[in-house]
Amino acid sequence: MQTKLKLQLGGKERLFTFGIHLFSELLDDLDMDYSEMLQATSKNIFKYTPIIMYHSLKNTCFLEDKSVDFTIKDIHKWLNEEDDMGVSLLTEFIQVFFGTNDNKTPIEDNGDDDKKKIE
């Protein structure tokens, strides 16, 4: 499970983090339960992914005891400034975000054809 993602956004490398604090803040802000949030995001990544990105960056600030010096409007502005209007960044981010929700145990390559789960 990936709990961090670095993306170049708004002219600098930004660290997006995932975890309990992110989910609690995000669900409160959206006024949705977990399943509704996942379904809504799958249905319209352009509406919900910037919101999740914002909360993910806020989560990083929380974890690093830093102040939040950006707004949701900044996220939209930074995405719109990208060559592809941020579609590639949205896609990369949301794939990692959804991966954090799969609760998949990573697979370790032990050198054989067999794969084993890391506990």
Short mmCIF file of C-alpha atoms in Angstrom, two decimals:
data_model
loop_
_atom_site.label_atom_id
_atom_site.label_comp_id
_atom_site.label_asym_id
_atom_site.label_seq_id
_atom_site.Cartn_x
_atom_site.Cartn_y
_atom_site.Cartn_z
CA MET A 1 0.00 0.00 0.00
CA GLN A 2 1.38 3.38 -0.98
CA THR A 3 0.92 6.10 1.65
CA LYS A 4 2.80 8.93 -0.10
CA LEU A 5 3.04 10.37 -3.57
CA LYS A 6 5.25 13.16 -4.89
CA LEU A 7 3.98 15.18 -7.84
CA GLN A 8 5.26 18.28 -9.58
CA LEU A 9 2.40 20.78 -9.19
CA GLY A 10 2.25 24.55 -9.04
CA GLY A 11 5.91 24.91 -9.91
CA LYS A 12 7.28 22.67 -7.17
CA GLU A 13 7.40 19.10 -5.97
CA ARG A 14 4.58 18.43 -3.53
CA LEU A 15 4.16 15.53 -1.14
CA PHE A 16 0.68 14.04 -0.97
CA THR A 17 0.04 11.76 2.00
CA PHE A 18 -2.77 9.33 2.78
CA GLY A 19 -4.03 8.08 6.11
CA ILE A 20 -6.69 8.21 8.77
CA HIS A 21 -6.52 11.98 9.29
CA LEU A 22 -6.96 12.59 5.57
CA PHE A 23 -10.01 10.34 5.37
CA SER A 24 -11.67 11.80 8.46
CA GLU A 25 -11.25 15.39 7.23
CA LEU A 26 -12.23 14.54 3.66
CA LEU A 27 -15.42 12.70 4.61
CA ASP A 28 -16.47 15.54 6.92
CA ASP A 29 -15.83 18.12 4.20
CA LEU A 30 -17.74 16.17 1.55
CA ASP A 31 -20.48 15.17 4.01
CA MET A 32 -20.39 11.67 2.56
CA ASP A 33 -19.69 8.26 3.92
CA TYR A 34 -16.70 6.29 2.68
CA SER A 35 -18.60 4.30 0.03
CA GLU A 36 -20.37 7.38 -1.30
CA MET A 37 -17.05 9.21 -1.60
CA LEU A 38 -15.44 6.38 -3.55
CA GLN A 39 -18.44 6.09 -5.85
CA ALA A 40 -18.71 9.85 -6.43
CA THR A 41 -14.99 10.12 -7.17
CA SER A 42 -15.15 7.22 -9.63
CA LYS A 43 -18.08 8.88 -11.35
CA ASN A 44 -16.48 12.34 -11.67
CA ILE A 45 -12.73 12.47 -11.06
CA PHE A 46 -12.56 16.07 -12.31
CA LYS A 47 -14.82 17.30 -9.53
CA TYR A 48 -13.61 15.21 -6.62
CA THR A 49 -9.92 14.53 -7.26
CA PRO A 50 -8.82 18.18 -6.76
CA ILE A 51 -10.71 18.17 -3.45
CA ILE A 52 -8.97 14.98 -2.38
CA MET A 53 -5.62 16.39 -3.51
CA TYR A 54 -6.24 19.49 -1.40
CA HIS A 55 -7.02 17.42 1.67
CA SER A 56 -4.04 15.18 1.00
CA LEU A 57 -1.70 18.19 0.92
CA LYS A 58 -3.38 19.51 4.08
CA ASN A 59 -2.75 16.10 5.64
CA THR A 60 0.95 16.46 4.81
CA CYS A 61 0.99 19.87 6.51
CA PHE A 62 -0.74 18.34 9.55
CA LEU A 63 1.80 15.51 9.76
CA GLU A 64 4.75 17.86 9.35
CA ASP A 65 3.37 20.53 11.73
CA LYS A 66 3.36 23.12 8.94
CA SER A 67 0.77 25.77 8.18
CA VAL A 68 -1.44 25.43 5.13
CA ASP A 69 -0.42 28.09 2.62
CA PHE A 70 -2.74 27.12 -0.26
CA THR A 71 -6.45 26.84 -1.00
CA ILE A 72 -8.61 24.54 -3.08
CA LYS A 73 -8.60 27.31 -5.71
CA ASP A 74 -4.81 27.03 -5.85
CA ILE A 75 -5.12 23.31 -6.63
CA HIS A 76 -7.50 24.08 -9.51
CA LYS A 77 -5.23 26.88 -10.75
CA TRP A 78 -2.12 24.66 -10.62
CA LEU A 79 -3.89 21.86 -12.47
CA ASN A 80 -5.22 24.23 -15.14
CA GLU A 81 -1.70 25.55 -15.73
CA GLU A 82 -0.50 22.08 -16.77
CA ASP A 83 -0.15 21.30 -20.49
CA ASP A 84 -2.98 18.77 -20.33
CA MET A 85 -4.99 20.78 -17.76
CA GLY A 86 -3.68 18.40 -15.12
CA VAL A 87 -5.38 15.28 -16.46
CA SER A 88 -2.21 13.18 -16.20
CA LEU A 89 -1.64 14.36 -12.60
CA LEU A 90 -5.29 13.73 -11.68
CA THR A 91 -5.07 10.24 -13.13
CA GLU A 92 -1.81 9.38 -11.39
CA PHE A 93 -3.03 10.76 -8.07
CA ILE A 94 -6.41 9.02 -8.13
CA GLN A 95 -4.87 5.66 -9.06
CA VAL A 96 -2.63 5.85 -5.98
CA PHE A 97 -5.51 7.13 -3.84
CA PHE A 98 -7.77 4.26 -4.89
CA GLY A 99 -4.88 1.86 -4.30
CA THR A 100 -4.72 2.99 -0.66
CA ASN A 101 -8.33 1.88 -0.32
CA ASP A 102 -7.89 -1.64 -1.68
CA ASN A 103 -6.24 -3.03 1.46
CA LYS A 104 -4.04 -5.18 -0.74
CA THR A 105 -1.07 -6.81 0.87
CA PRO A 106 2.08 -6.14 -1.15
CA ILE A 107 3.66 -9.08 -2.93
CA GLU A 108 7.34 -9.78 -2.40
CA ASP A 109 9.41 -11.35 -5.17
CA ASN A 110 11.50 -14.05 -3.51
CA GLY A 111 13.48 -14.85 -6.64
CA ASP A 112 11.35 -17.87 -7.54
CA ASP A 113 8.25 -18.00 -9.64
CA ASP A 114 6.32 -18.24 -6.40
CA LYS A 115 5.09 -15.04 -4.81
CA LYS A 116 4.40 -14.67 -1.12
CA LYS A 117 2.51 -12.07 0.84
CA ILE A 118 4.43 -9.79 3.15
CA GLU A 119 2.94 -9.87 6.62
#
